[in-house]
Amino acid sequence: MHSVTDTRGDSRVANALFVFVVMVAVFIVCMRLFKMPTTLAMTLGAISGGVVAGFGVPIRRLAEGSTAYIPFLLIVVSAAIFMDVLKESGGLNILVRDITKTFYKVPFLLLLMLAVVIMFPGAITGSGTVAVLATGGIVGPVLLGMGIPAVDVASFVALCGVLSLIAPPVNVYAMVMAAGINLPYSGFDKPLAIFTLIPTIFIVLGYGMRWIKGPLEPEKILKGIPTVPKGARRAAVYVPIAAVIALMVAVRVFPHSMPNLGMPLIFVIGIGITYLCGARVNLWKSFTNSFDSLVSIIGIMVAVGILVNMMSLTGVKGLFVTTVLMLPAFLLYVGLFAILPFAGTFLAFGAAAVFGLPYMWASLGTNPVVAICGLTLCISLGAMIPPTALVGKFAVSSVNFEGDYSAFMKRSGWAMVLMNLVGILSVYFADSLTFLL
C-alpha cells in the first residue's frame, strides 16, 4: 500500500516538475528567440504548462487570473495620473525649489527631503520608472549644483527610485505576494516605511553628504533646473498633496467614522482639487502619458495572475512549496540572496509570484508581513541590474551621466549588496522583528 502511494506521489512530483520545465522553456524561448515582451512570454509559458498537464487551454482559469489584480491596477493608474498632473502643472518644480530654499543651510535634511521627493511618485504608483522619470530631471541638477559627482548623483537617484518600489502605500511586489497567500494588504505601511527610511539615510550619507564642502548657495544649486511654467501656483501643489495624504491617514485613524473611499477615488479627488486650485493641464494627455509609462506593469500584473492560477492548477505551486520545505536553511537563504535580484531583472513584478510566493506558501508559520517586506527589498534591486535595468538606465540618462553603465553599477554595487543582505536577514529573522509592525 505504501509503495503504491509513494509511486503515485513520485509520479505527481515528476509531472509537476515536467510542467514547470516546459513553462520555463517556453518563457525563455519566447523571450530570447522570438523577442516577445515579458508579459506575453509569461502568459504563453503558463498556457503551455496547462496544455502539457492535460488541461488544454482552461479559459476560465485564464479569465480568473487575468482579473486577479484589477483593484491594485486601479490604484496604480489613478496615482500615476495624479502625479502626471502635478508634474505637468509645474508642481514638482515648485516643490523642489521650495525645499532647496528652506533646507539649504542643513544639507543632510535637504538631501533627505530630495530623496523623499524622488520616492514619492513611485510610492503612490508602484513604479520606480515613474519616480525617476518624473523627478530625475529636476532633482538631478540640484544634486549636481551641490557639488556631488555625476556618478554619485546617478546612484542617488537610481537607489531612491528602487526604494520607491517598496515604499508605502503602493508596493506591487507586496500586493502580489499578499494576494497569493490570501493576506489582506493592510498593516504594511509602518514596516515598509522603516525598510525604506533606513537605507535612504545611508544613501544620503554615502552618496551625498560626503561631497558637501562648506555652505551651500541656493542660487547656484537651482541654476540647472527647468524654469517654473507660466501660471503655476503653489496652491496647486501643496493643497492636493495635503488632501490626498489627509484622506489616506483619516481612513486609518478613524476607521469607524470615516468611510473607506478607496485609494483610486482618493487620487481622483486629488486630481479634482488640483484643478480647483488653478492647475490647467490636458487631462487626456496626462492619462495617455500615465498609461504609456505603466503599460508594462499592467501587462505583467495580468500575466502574473494567470501564472499563479496555472501553477495552482498544474501542481507546480505544490512542487515549489515541497522544494522549499526540503532545502536546508542555509542553501535556501543563500539561494534567495543570489536569485531574487536577478529574478527582478528578468521578471519584474512577476518575480514576486515565481520566487517570492513559493517561500511564503512554505513559510506560513512565520510573520508574513515582515517576510514579504524583506523579499520585496531584494527583488526591487533587479530594477538596476542589466539587461533591463529600467530604473538604473533612466536615472543615468536623467542626470546626463556620460560614463559607462558598468561604472555606475560599480559605484552603486556596495549599497545594492547591503540592501540585499538586509532583505534576506529580515526574512530569516521575521518572527523576531514583529516590533516593526
mmCIF file of N, CA and C in Angstrom, residues 4-62:
data_model
loop_
_atom_site.group_PDB
_atom_site.id
_atom_site.type_symbol
_atom_site.label_atom_id
_atom_site.label_comp_id
_atom_site.label_asym_id
_atom_site.label_seq_id
_atom_site.Cartn_x
_atom_site.Cartn_y
_atom_site.Cartn_z
ATOM 1 N N VAL A 4 2.577 1.815 -3.343
ATOM 2 C CA VAL A 4 1.673 2.385 -4.354
ATOM 3 C C VAL A 4 1.520 3.890 -4.129
ATOM 4 N N THR A 5 1.343 4.277 -2.845
ATOM 5 C CA THR A 5 1.199 5.695 -2.518
ATOM 6 C C THR A 5 2.452 6.467 -2.869
ATOM 7 N N ASP A 6 3.633 5.869 -2.531
ATOM 8 C CA ASP A 6 4.894 6.533 -2.842
ATOM 9 C C ASP A 6 5.074 6.693 -4.344
ATOM 10 N N THR A 7 4.676 5.642 -5.084
ATOM 11 C CA THR A 7 4.810 5.706 -6.543
ATOM 12 C C THR A 7 3.944 6.811 -7.122
ATOM 13 N N ARG A 8 2.707 6.920 -6.603
ATOM 14 C CA ARG A 8 1.817 7.981 -7.075
ATOM 15 C C ARG A 8 2.367 9.352 -6.719
ATOM 16 N N GLY A 9 2.907 9.456 -5.512
ATOM 17 C CA GLY A 9 3.487 10.729 -5.096
ATOM 18 C C GLY A 9 4.664 11.123 -5.967
ATOM 19 N N ASP A 10 5.555 10.143 -6.250
ATOM 20 C CA ASP A 10 6.696 10.421 -7.119
ATOM 21 C C ASP A 10 6.245 10.810 -8.512
ATOM 22 N N SER A 11 5.168 10.160 -8.983
ATOM 23 C CA SER A 11 4.646 10.479 -10.312
ATOM 24 C C SER A 11 4.112 11.898 -10.370
ATOM 25 N N ARG A 12 3.422 12.328 -9.311
ATOM 26 C CA ARG A 12 2.886 13.689 -9.279
ATOM 27 C C ARG A 12 4.021 14.727 -9.268
ATOM 28 N N VAL A 13 5.056 14.425 -8.486
ATOM 29 C CA VAL A 13 6.200 15.334 -8.428
ATOM 30 C C VAL A 13 6.880 15.424 -9.791
ATOM 31 N N ALA A 14 7.057 14.254 -10.429
ATOM 32 C CA ALA A 14 7.691 14.230 -11.749
ATOM 33 C C ALA A 14 6.857 15.000 -12.769
ATOM 34 N N ASN A 15 5.545 14.823 -12.721
ATOM 35 C CA ASN A 15 4.665 15.535 -13.651
ATOM 36 C C ASN A 15 4.727 17.048 -13.430
ATOM 37 N N ALA A 16 4.694 17.454 -12.147
ATOM 38 C CA ALA A 16 4.761 18.883 -11.834
ATOM 39 C C ALA A 16 6.098 19.472 -12.265
ATOM 40 N N LEU A 17 7.171 18.695 -12.062
ATOM 41 C CA LEU A 17 8.499 19.159 -12.473
ATOM 42 C C LEU A 17 8.576 19.312 -13.987
ATOM 43 N N PHE A 18 7.995 18.352 -14.704
ATOM 44 C CA PHE A 18 7.977 18.425 -16.168
ATOM 45 C C PHE A 18 7.199 19.647 -16.637
ATOM 46 N N VAL A 19 6.048 19.891 -16.011
ATOM 47 C CA VAL A 19 5.236 21.063 -16.357
ATOM 48 C C VAL A 19 6.022 22.344 -16.116
ATOM 49 N N PHE A 20 6.699 22.405 -14.977
ATOM 50 C CA PHE A 20 7.497 23.595 -14.655
ATOM 51 C C PHE A 20 8.611 23.813 -15.675
ATOM 52 N N VAL A 21 9.305 22.726 -16.050
ATOM 53 C CA VAL A 21 10.379 22.827 -17.043
ATOM 54 C C VAL A 21 9.831 23.345 -18.369
ATOM 55 N N VAL A 22 8.663 22.856 -18.764
ATOM 56 C CA VAL A 22 8.043 23.316 -20.013
ATOM 57 C C VAL A 22 7.691 24.795 -19.917
ATOM 58 N N MET A 23 7.130 25.215 -18.774
ATOM 59 C CA MET A 23 6.795 26.629 -18.584
ATOM 60 C C MET A 23 8.030 27.514 -18.738
ATOM 61 N N VAL A 24 9.104 27.103 -18.064
ATOM 62 C CA VAL A 24 10.345 27.886 -18.116
ATOM 63 C C VAL A 24 10.920 27.891 -19.526
ATOM 64 N N ALA A 25 10.926 26.732 -20.180
ATOM 65 C CA ALA A 25 11.497 26.625 -21.524
ATOM 66 C C ALA A 25 10.735 27.509 -22.511
ATOM 67 N N VAL A 26 9.397 27.464 -22.451
ATOM 68 C CA VAL A 26 8.594 28.286 -23.357
ATOM 69 C C VAL A 26 8.828 29.769 -23.076
ATOM 70 N N PHE A 27 8.908 30.116 -21.795
ATOM 71 C CA PHE A 27 9.168 31.506 -21.425
ATOM 72 C C PHE A 27 10.502 31.989 -21.997
ATOM 73 N N ILE A 28 11.550 31.186 -21.829
ATOM 74 C CA ILE A 28 12.885 31.581 -22.306
ATOM 75 C C ILE A 28 12.915 31.667 -23.829
ATOM 76 N N VAL A 29 12.318 30.689 -24.503
ATOM 77 C CA VAL A 29 12.295 30.702 -25.966
ATOM 78 C C VAL A 29 11.557 31.932 -26.489
ATOM 79 N N CYS A 30 10.421 32.228 -25.886
ATOM 80 C CA CYS A 30 9.644 33.389 -26.317
ATOM 81 C C CYS A 30 10.411 34.693 -26.074
ATOM 82 N N MET A 31 11.121 34.767 -24.946
ATOM 83 C CA MET A 31 11.854 35.984 -24.606
ATOM 84 C C MET A 31 13.086 36.158 -25.480
ATOM 85 N N ARG A 32 13.883 35.094 -25.591
ATOM 86 C CA ARG A 32 15.194 35.197 -26.236
ATOM 87 C C ARG A 32 15.141 34.982 -27.745
ATOM 88 N N LEU A 33 14.396 33.974 -28.167
ATOM 89 C CA LEU A 33 14.379 33.630 -29.586
ATOM 90 C C LEU A 33 13.411 34.516 -30.374
ATOM 91 N N PHE A 34 12.207 34.691 -29.833
ATOM 92 C CA PHE A 34 11.196 35.461 -30.550
ATOM 93 C C PHE A 34 11.089 36.913 -30.075
ATOM 94 N N LYS A 35 11.904 37.286 -29.076
ATOM 95 C CA LYS A 35 11.959 38.675 -28.589
ATOM 96 C C LYS A 35 10.593 39.210 -28.156
ATOM 97 N N MET A 36 9.796 38.344 -27.537
ATOM 98 C CA MET A 36 8.472 38.768 -27.070
ATOM 99 C C MET A 36 8.589 39.562 -25.772
ATOM 100 N N PRO A 37 7.632 40.423 -25.479
ATOM 101 C CA PRO A 37 7.614 41.109 -24.181
ATOM 102 C C PRO A 37 7.472 40.101 -23.042
ATOM 103 N N THR A 38 7.946 40.486 -21.867
ATOM 104 C CA THR A 38 7.869 39.601 -20.702
ATOM 105 C C THR A 38 6.439 39.152 -20.439
ATOM 106 N N THR A 39 5.489 40.066 -20.594
ATOM 107 C CA THR A 39 4.081 39.759 -20.324
ATOM 108 C C THR A 39 3.590 38.612 -21.195
ATOM 109 N N LEU A 40 3.808 38.718 -22.504
ATOM 110 C CA LEU A 40 3.319 37.699 -23.438
ATOM 111 C C LEU A 40 4.057 36.381 -23.232
ATOM 112 N N ALA A 41 5.382 36.467 -22.994
ATOM 113 C CA ALA A 41 6.165 35.249 -22.784
ATOM 114 C C ALA A 41 5.701 34.509 -21.536
ATOM 115 N N MET A 42 5.415 35.253 -20.465
ATOM 116 C CA MET A 42 4.958 34.640 -19.221
ATOM 117 C C MET A 42 3.586 33.988 -19.411
ATOM 118 N N THR A 43 2.709 34.665 -20.136
ATOM 119 C CA THR A 43 1.367 34.126 -20.381
ATOM 120 C C THR A 43 1.432 32.844 -21.209
ATOM 121 N N LEU A 44 2.233 32.855 -22.268
ATOM 122 C CA LEU A 44 2.361 31.655 -23.107
ATOM 123 C C LEU A 44 3.011 30.508 -22.339
ATOM 124 N N GLY A 45 3.974 30.837 -21.467
ATOM 125 C CA GLY A 45 4.576 29.806 -20.631
ATOM 126 C C GLY A 45 3.550 29.166 -19.715
ATOM 127 N N ALA A 46 2.685 29.999 -19.115
ATOM 128 C CA ALA A 46 1.634 29.481 -18.230
ATOM 129 C C ALA A 46 0.652 28.608 -19.011
ATOM 130 N N ILE A 47 0.236 29.050 -20.200
ATOM 131 C CA ILE A 47 -0.709 28.279 -21.014
ATOM 132 C C ILE A 47 -0.088 26.953 -21.439
ATOM 133 N N SER A 48 1.188 26.972 -21.818
ATOM 134 C CA SER A 48 1.857 25.727 -22.234
ATOM 135 C C SER A 48 1.891 24.729 -21.090
ATOM 136 N N GLY A 49 2.043 25.226 -19.849
ATOM 137 C CA GLY A 49 2.011 24.330 -18.701
ATOM 138 C C GLY A 49 0.669 23.642 -18.566
ATOM 139 N N GLY A 50 -0.414 24.387 -18.781
ATOM 140 C CA GLY A 50 -1.742 23.789 -18.730
ATOM 141 C C GLY A 50 -1.954 22.753 -19.819
ATOM 142 N N VAL A 51 -1.402 23.020 -20.999
ATOM 143 C CA VAL A 51 -1.566 22.083 -22.123
ATOM 144 C C VAL A 51 -0.853 20.764 -21.842
ATOM 145 N N VAL A 52 0.415 20.820 -21.429
ATOM 146 C CA VAL A 52 1.169 19.577 -21.210
ATOM 147 C C VAL A 52 0.679 18.828 -19.973
ATOM 148 N N ALA A 53 0.017 19.553 -19.046
ATOM 149 C CA ALA A 53 -0.534 18.890 -17.862
ATOM 150 C C ALA A 53 -1.865 18.207 -18.151
ATOM 151 N N GLY A 54 -2.380 18.379 -19.360
ATOM 152 C CA GLY A 54 -3.613 17.706 -19.753
ATOM 153 C C GLY A 54 -4.875 18.522 -19.552
ATOM 154 N N PHE A 55 -4.732 19.818 -19.255
ATOM 155 C CA PHE A 55 -5.907 20.659 -19.032
ATOM 156 C C PHE A 55 -6.281 21.485 -20.257
ATOM 157 N N GLY A 56 -5.502 21.357 -21.316
ATOM 158 C CA GLY A 56 -5.758 22.147 -22.506
ATOM 159 C C GLY A 56 -5.523 23.618 -22.240
ATOM 160 N N VAL A 57 -6.376 24.455 -22.815
ATOM 161 C CA VAL A 57 -6.308 25.904 -22.564
ATOM 162 C C VAL A 57 -7.516 26.273 -21.709
ATOM 163 N N PRO A 58 -7.364 26.248 -20.376
ATOM 164 C CA PRO A 58 -8.507 26.485 -19.475
ATOM 165 C C PRO A 58 -8.919 27.952 -19.458
ATOM 166 N N ILE A 59 -9.893 28.293 -20.261
ATOM 167 C CA ILE A 59 -10.321 29.683 -20.425
ATOM 168 C C ILE A 59 -10.758 30.291 -19.092
ATOM 169 N N ARG A 60 -11.483 29.521 -18.291
ATOM 170 C CA ARG A 60 -11.967 30.065 -17.015
ATOM 171 C C ARG A 60 -10.803 30.453 -16.109
ATOM 172 N N ARG A 61 -9.800 29.592 -16.046
ATOM 173 C CA ARG A 61 -8.626 29.899 -15.212
ATOM 174 C C ARG A 61 -7.892 31.129 -15.733
ATOM 175 N N LEU A 62 -7.790 31.244 -17.052
ATOM 176 C CA LEU A 62 -7.111 32.393 -17.639
ATOM 177 C C LEU A 62 -7.873 33.683 -17.322
#
